[in-house]
Coordinates of C-alpha atoms in Angstrom, one line a residue:
X148 CA 65.3 -103.1 -22.8
X149 CA 66.3 -101.6 -26.2
X150 CA 64.5 -103.0 -29.3
X151 CA 65.1 -102.4 -33.0
X152 CA 62.4 -103.2 -35.6
X153 CA 63.9 -104.2 -38.9
X154 CA 61.7 -103.7 -41.9
X155 CA 58.9 -101.0 -41.7
X156 CA 56.3 -102.5 -44.0
X157 CA 52.8 -103.6 -43.2
X158 CA 53.5 -106.3 -40.7
X159 CA 55.7 -104.1 -38.6
X160 CA 52.6 -102.2 -37.4
X161 CA 51.6 -105.3 -35.4
X162 CA 55.0 -105.4 -33.8
X163 CA 55.1 -101.7 -33.0
X164 CA 51.6 -101.9 -31.5
X165 CA 52.5 -104.8 -29.3
X166 CA 55.8 -103.3 -28.1
X167 CA 54.3 -100.1 -27.0
X168 CA 52.2 -102.1 -24.5
X169 CA 55.1 -103.9 -22.8
X170 CA 56.6 -102.3 -19.7
X171 CA 60.3 -101.8 -19.8
X172 CA 60.6 -101.8 -23.6
X173 CA 62.2 -98.9 -25.5
X174 CA 62.0 -98.8 -29.3
X175 CA 65.5 -97.5 -29.8
X176 CA 65.7 -97.7 -33.6
X177 CA 64.1 -98.8 -36.9
X178 CA 65.8 -100.1 -40.0
X179 CA 64.6 -100.0 -43.6
X180 CA 66.5 -99.8 -46.9
X181 CA 63.9 -97.3 -48.1
X182 CA 64.9 -94.1 -46.2
X183 CA 61.5 -92.5 -46.4
X184 CA 59.9 -95.5 -44.7
X185 CA 62.5 -95.7 -42.0
X186 CA 62.4 -91.9 -41.4
X187 CA 58.6 -92.0 -41.1
X188 CA 58.7 -94.9 -38.6
X189 CA 61.4 -93.2 -36.6
X190 CA 59.4 -90.0 -36.3
X191 CA 56.3 -91.9 -35.3
X192 CA 58.1 -93.9 -32.6
X193 CA 60.6 -91.3 -31.5
X194 CA 63.7 -93.3 -32.3
X195 CA 66.7 -93.4 -34.6
X196 CA 66.4 -94.4 -38.2
X197 CA 69.0 -96.6 -40.0
X198 CA 69.1 -97.7 -43.6
X199 CA 71.6 -100.5 -43.0
X200 CA 71.2 -103.5 -40.7
X201 CA 74.9 -103.9 -39.9
X202 CA 75.2 -100.2 -39.1
X203 CA 72.3 -100.4 -36.7
X204 CA 73.8 -103.4 -34.9
X205 CA 77.1 -101.6 -34.5
X206 CA 75.8 -98.2 -33.4
X207 CA 72.6 -99.0 -31.5
X208 CA 73.5 -102.3 -29.9
X209 CA 69.9 -103.3 -29.1
X210 CA 68.9 -106.1 -26.7
X211 CA 66.4 -107.5 -29.3
X212 CA 65.6 -107.2 -33.0
X213 CA 62.3 -107.8 -34.7
X214 CA 62.9 -109.0 -38.2
X215 CA 60.0 -108.0 -40.5
X216 CA 61.8 -108.0 -43.8
X217 CA 61.4 -109.9 -47.0
X218 CA 61.9 -113.6 -46.5
X219 CA 65.4 -114.0 -48.1
X220 CA 66.9 -111.8 -45.4
X221 CA 65.5 -113.7 -42.4
X222 CA 68.3 -116.2 -41.8
X223 CA 71.3 -113.9 -42.5
X224 CA 69.9 -111.2 -40.2
X225 CA 68.9 -113.6 -37.4
X226 CA 72.3 -115.5 -37.5
X227 CA 74.2 -112.2 -37.3
X228 CA 72.2 -110.9 -34.4
X229 CA 72.3 -114.2 -32.5
X230 CA 76.1 -114.4 -32.9
X231 CA 76.3 -111.1 -31.1
X232 CA 74.0 -112.3 -28.2
X233 CA 71.1 -110.3 -29.4
X234 CA 67.6 -111.8 -28.9
X235 CA 65.6 -112.2 -32.2
X236 CA 61.9 -112.4 -32.9
X237 CA 61.4 -113.1 -36.6
X238 CA 58.3 -113.1 -38.9
X239 CA 57.6 -116.3 -40.7
X240 CA 59.1 -118.1 -42.5
X241 CA 62.2 -118.5 -40.2
X242 CA 64.1 -119.9 -43.2
X243 CA 63.5 -120.7 -46.9
X244 CA 65.9 -123.6 -47.5
X245 CA 67.3 -126.7 -45.7
X246 CA 70.7 -125.1 -45.5
X247 CA 69.4 -121.9 -44.1
X248 CA 67.4 -123.7 -41.5
X249 CA 70.5 -125.7 -40.4
X250 CA 72.4 -122.4 -40.1
X251 CA 69.7 -120.8 -38.0
X252 CA 69.3 -123.8 -35.7
X253 CA 73.0 -123.9 -35.1
X254 CA 73.2 -120.2 -34.5
X255 CA 70.4 -120.5 -31.9
X256 CA 72.2 -123.4 -30.3
X257 CA 75.5 -121.5 -30.1
X258 CA 73.9 -118.2 -28.8
X259 CA 72.9 -117.4 -25.3
X260 CA 70.0 -115.3 -26.7
X261 CA 66.4 -116.2 -27.3
X262 CA 65.0 -116.8 -30.8
X263 CA 61.4 -116.9 -31.7
X264 CA 59.2 -117.2 -34.8
X265 CA 55.9 -115.3 -35.2
X266 CA 53.2 -117.9 -35.6
X267 CA 50.8 -115.7 -33.8
X268 CA 47.7 -117.7 -34.4
X269 CA 48.8 -120.2 -31.9
X270 CA 47.8 -117.6 -29.3
X271 CA 44.3 -117.1 -30.6
X272 CA 41.5 -117.9 -28.1
X273 CA 39.9 -120.4 -30.5
X274 CA 43.2 -122.3 -31.0
X275 CA 43.9 -122.5 -27.3
X276 CA 40.4 -124.0 -26.7
X277 CA 40.7 -126.6 -29.5
X278 CA 44.2 -127.5 -28.5
X279 CA 43.2 -128.2 -24.9
X280 CA 40.2 -130.4 -26.0
X281 CA 42.3 -132.4 -28.5
X282 CA 45.1 -132.9 -25.9
X283 CA 42.5 -134.0 -23.3
X284 CA 41.3 -136.8 -25.4
X285 CA 37.7 -135.9 -24.6
X286 CA 36.6 -136.7 -28.2
X287 CA 38.7 -139.8 -28.6
X288 CA 41.5 -140.5 -31.1
X289 CA 42.1 -138.2 -34.0
X290 CA 40.9 -139.9 -37.2
X291 CA 41.6 -137.2 -39.9
X292 CA 42.0 -133.5 -40.3
X293 CA 41.8 -130.8 -42.9
X294 CA 43.0 -127.2 -43.3
X295 CA 42.0 -124.6 -45.9
X296 CA 43.2 -121.1 -46.6
X297 CA 41.2 -119.4 -49.4
X298 CA 42.3 -115.8 -49.8
X299 CA 42.3 -113.1 -52.5
X300 CA 45.3 -111.2 -53.9
X301 CA 45.3 -108.8 -56.8
X302 CA 48.1 -108.3 -59.4
X303 CA 49.0 -105.1 -57.6
X304 CA 50.1 -107.1 -54.6
X305 CA 53.0 -108.3 -56.6
X306 CA 54.0 -104.9 -58.0
X307 CA 56.8 -104.3 -55.5
X308 CA 60.4 -105.7 -55.9
X309 CA 60.0 -108.9 -53.9
X310 CA 56.5 -110.4 -53.7
X311 CA 56.0 -113.1 -56.3
X312 CA 59.7 -113.6 -56.9
X313 CA 61.7 -116.8 -56.2
X314 CA 64.8 -114.8 -55.2
X315 CA 63.2 -112.7 -52.4
X316 CA 59.8 -114.1 -51.5
X317 CA 61.2 -117.6 -52.1
X318 CA 57.8 -119.2 -52.6
X319 CA 54.2 -118.3 -52.9
X320 CA 51.0 -119.1 -51.0
X321 CA 52.8 -122.0 -49.1
X322 CA 55.6 -119.7 -47.8
X323 CA 53.7 -116.5 -47.2
X324 CA 50.0 -117.0 -46.5
X325 CA 49.1 -120.6 -45.8
X326 CA 52.2 -121.3 -43.6
X327 CA 50.4 -120.1 -40.5
X328 CA 47.6 -122.7 -41.0
X329 CA 50.0 -125.4 -41.9
X330 CA 51.7 -124.8 -38.5
X331 CA 48.4 -124.9 -36.7
X332 CA 47.5 -128.2 -38.4
X333 CA 50.5 -129.9 -37.0
X334 CA 50.5 -128.1 -33.7
X335 CA 46.9 -128.9 -32.9
X336 CA 47.2 -132.5 -34.1
X337 CA 50.0 -132.9 -31.6
X338 CA 52.2 -134.9 -34.0
X339 CA 54.9 -134.2 -36.5
X340 CA 54.4 -134.7 -40.2
X341 CA 56.1 -137.9 -41.5
X342 CA 55.5 -137.5 -45.2
X343 CA 53.7 -135.2 -47.7
X344 CA 52.4 -135.6 -51.2
X345 CA 51.9 -132.2 -52.7
X346 CA 51.1 -130.2 -55.9
X347 CA 51.6 -126.5 -56.6
X348 CA 49.9 -124.4 -59.4
X349 CA 49.9 -121.0 -61.0
X350 CA 46.2 -120.4 -61.7
X351 CA 45.1 -116.8 -61.4
X352 CA 48.6 -115.4 -61.8
X353 CA 50.1 -117.7 -64.4
X354 CA 52.7 -115.9 -66.4
X355 CA 52.7 -113.0 -64.0
X356 CA 54.6 -114.3 -60.9
X357 CA 57.4 -116.8 -60.4
X358 CA 55.8 -118.6 -57.5
X359 CA 52.7 -120.7 -56.8
X360 CA 49.3 -119.1 -56.1
X361 CA 47.6 -122.4 -55.2
X362 CA 48.8 -125.6 -53.5
X363 CA 47.4 -128.8 -52.1
X364 CA 49.0 -131.5 -50.0
X365 CA 48.2 -134.8 -48.2
X366 CA 50.0 -135.0 -44.9
X367 CA 50.7 -138.3 -43.1
X368 CA 51.4 -137.8 -39.4
X369 CA 53.8 -140.0 -37.3
X370 CA 51.0 -142.4 -36.3
X371 CA 49.7 -142.7 -39.9
X372 CA 46.8 -140.3 -39.5
X373 CA 46.1 -138.4 -42.7
X374 CA 45.3 -134.7 -43.2
X375 CA 44.5 -132.6 -46.2
X376 CA 45.9 -129.1 -46.5
X377 CA 45.3 -126.5 -49.3
X378 CA 45.8 -122.9 -49.8
X379 CA 45.2 -120.3 -52.5
X380 CA 45.3 -116.6 -53.2
X381 CA 43.2 -117.0 -56.3
X382 CA 39.9 -116.9 -54.4
X383 CA 37.3 -114.2 -55.0
X384 CA 37.4 -113.0 -51.3
X385 CA 39.5 -113.4 -48.2
X386 CA 37.5 -116.2 -46.5
X387 CA 38.0 -117.3 -42.9
X388 CA 40.6 -120.0 -42.4
X389 CA 39.1 -123.4 -41.8
X390 CA 40.5 -126.3 -39.8
X391 CA 38.6 -129.5 -38.9
X392 CA 39.8 -132.2 -36.6
X393 CA 37.6 -135.3 -36.9
X394 CA 37.8 -137.5 -33.8
X395 CA 36.2 -140.8 -32.8
X396 CA 33.4 -139.0 -30.8
X397 CA 33.0 -135.7 -32.6
X398 CA 34.6 -133.0 -34.6
X399 CA 36.4 -129.8 -33.5
X400 CA 36.4 -126.9 -36.0
X401 CA 38.1 -123.5 -36.2
X402 CA 36.6 -121.0 -38.6
X403 CA 38.3 -117.7 -38.5
X404 CA 38.6 -117.1 -34.7
X405 CA 35.5 -119.1 -33.9
X406 CA 35.8 -122.6 -32.4
X407 CA 33.0 -125.2 -32.6
X408 CA 32.4 -128.7 -31.3
X409 CA 30.2 -130.9 -33.5
X410 CA 28.8 -134.0 -31.8
X411 CA 25.8 -136.2 -32.7
X412 CA 24.7 -133.6 -35.2
X413 CA 24.7 -130.8 -32.6
X414 CA 27.0 -127.7 -33.2
X415 CA 28.2 -126.0 -30.0
X416 CA 30.1 -122.7 -30.3
X417 CA 33.1 -122.8 -27.9
X418 CA 34.4 -119.3 -28.4
X419 CA 33.5 -115.9 -29.7
X420 CA 35.9 -113.6 -31.6
X421 CA 38.2 -111.6 -29.4
X422 CA 37.6 -107.8 -29.2
X423 CA 41.4 -107.1 -29.1
X424 CA 42.7 -104.0 -30.7
X425 CA 44.0 -104.9 -34.2
X426 CA 46.1 -102.9 -36.6
X427 CA 46.7 -105.4 -39.4
X428 CA 44.4 -107.4 -41.7
X429 CA 41.7 -109.2 -39.7
X430 CA 42.4 -112.6 -41.3
X431 CA 46.0 -112.5 -40.1
X432 CA 44.7 -113.4 -36.6
X433 CA 44.9 -111.3 -33.5
X434 CA 47.7 -113.1 -31.6
X435 CA 50.7 -110.8 -32.2
X436 CA 50.2 -108.9 -28.9
X437 CA 50.0 -112.1 -26.9
X438 CA 52.9 -113.8 -28.7
X439 CA 55.2 -110.8 -28.4
X440 CA 54.4 -110.3 -24.7
X441 CA 55.2 -114.0 -24.1
X442 CA 58.5 -113.7 -26.0
X443 CA 59.6 -110.8 -23.7
X444 CA 58.5 -112.7 -20.7
X445 CA 60.8 -115.5 -21.8
X446 CA 63.7 -113.1 -22.3
X447 CA 63.2 -111.6 -18.9
X448 CA 62.7 -114.9 -17.0
X449 CA 65.0 -117.2 -19.0
X450 CA 62.1 -119.5 -19.9
X451 CA 62.5 -121.0 -23.4
X452 CA 60.2 -119.5 -26.0
X453 CA 58.0 -122.3 -27.3
X454 CA 58.2 -121.4 -31.0
X455 CA 62.0 -121.4 -31.5
X456 CA 64.0 -122.4 -34.5
X457 CA 63.5 -126.2 -34.0
X458 CA 59.7 -125.9 -33.5
X459 CA 59.2 -123.0 -35.9
X460 CA 61.3 -124.7 -38.5
X461 CA 59.0 -127.6 -38.9
X462 CA 56.7 -125.5 -41.1
X463 CA 59.7 -124.9 -43.4
X464 CA 60.5 -128.6 -43.6
X465 CA 56.9 -129.2 -44.6
X466 CA 56.6 -126.6 -47.4
X467 CA 60.0 -127.6 -48.8
X468 CA 58.8 -131.2 -48.8
X469 CA 55.6 -130.1 -50.7
X470 CA 57.8 -128.4 -53.3
X471 CA 60.0 -131.5 -53.6
X472 CA 57.0 -133.8 -54.0
X473 CA 55.5 -131.6 -56.7
X474 CA 58.8 -131.7 -58.6
X475 CA 59.4 -135.5 -58.5
X476 CA 55.7 -136.5 -58.5
X477 CA 56.1 -138.7 -55.5
X478 CA 55.6 -138.8 -51.7
X479 CA 58.4 -137.1 -49.8
X480 CA 59.5 -138.2 -46.3
X481 CA 60.6 -135.5 -43.9
X482 CA 63.9 -136.6 -42.4
X483 CA 64.9 -135.3 -39.0
X484 CA 68.4 -134.1 -38.5

């Protein structure tokens, strides 16, 4: 199976690393608008280098493309590949607007190919353990939940031509960093978000970037359960992500890649961090290998990949609702198409 990796920046390393472990996969090409970056990746992975996405599709004709580009390119690239029957695995976010999300979902529906979104933390050992316990009902009904992403970015992070811009990054901490944890909050709760009340801020980077560096939101799930969600890149360190699920008979916690059960004042550790090889930043989570292997198993067997455009797009609907809520100063309901 021929695979092309589009975008050769930091996150592409996780994709290359995972692809090299899958039997029957050949990395046939790489694409980057910066020739020196594409050339370096092509030499490293013994494949062709392209500097134009359309040219790669025409000349290489891969079976699958991995989209690791700036956010504004995700939908047009995915739609073009899907329209040609090419499987697509895309980094988050899968879309950055309601219109883009509709186009993506329609393209997926019309294509015979698989489409997937990289929410790799769903594949973390700690997440699987907590998901199984919550779904089992062992601790009773969910009462409330919270999620927090407190990370650090320096001004140099925004020194390229796309980070921190509305045109190309299309949002800040909600779109780029905290989106993974927002996805986990809904996925683990097992319910869609009905409404949000949200606020965004420029604290550390006020006057320096066009997007938010801090955000907070109150989620209301379908059954009325409330959750609080906040993220920032204005922290003094990259702290472990924290999720708490408070149930009738105890609390389940994920801190980094550790899972805990707290009941009657006793804290029980349910998982230890995985020793998996990791080529990215440790706070990204270590699920890329497992997610990418699962995606290709779906391609080979015809099983539907679980985080496709409809499921993966829920996080987009949520961050767009937070932006809308901040703008109008009121609760926003997430309407289903």
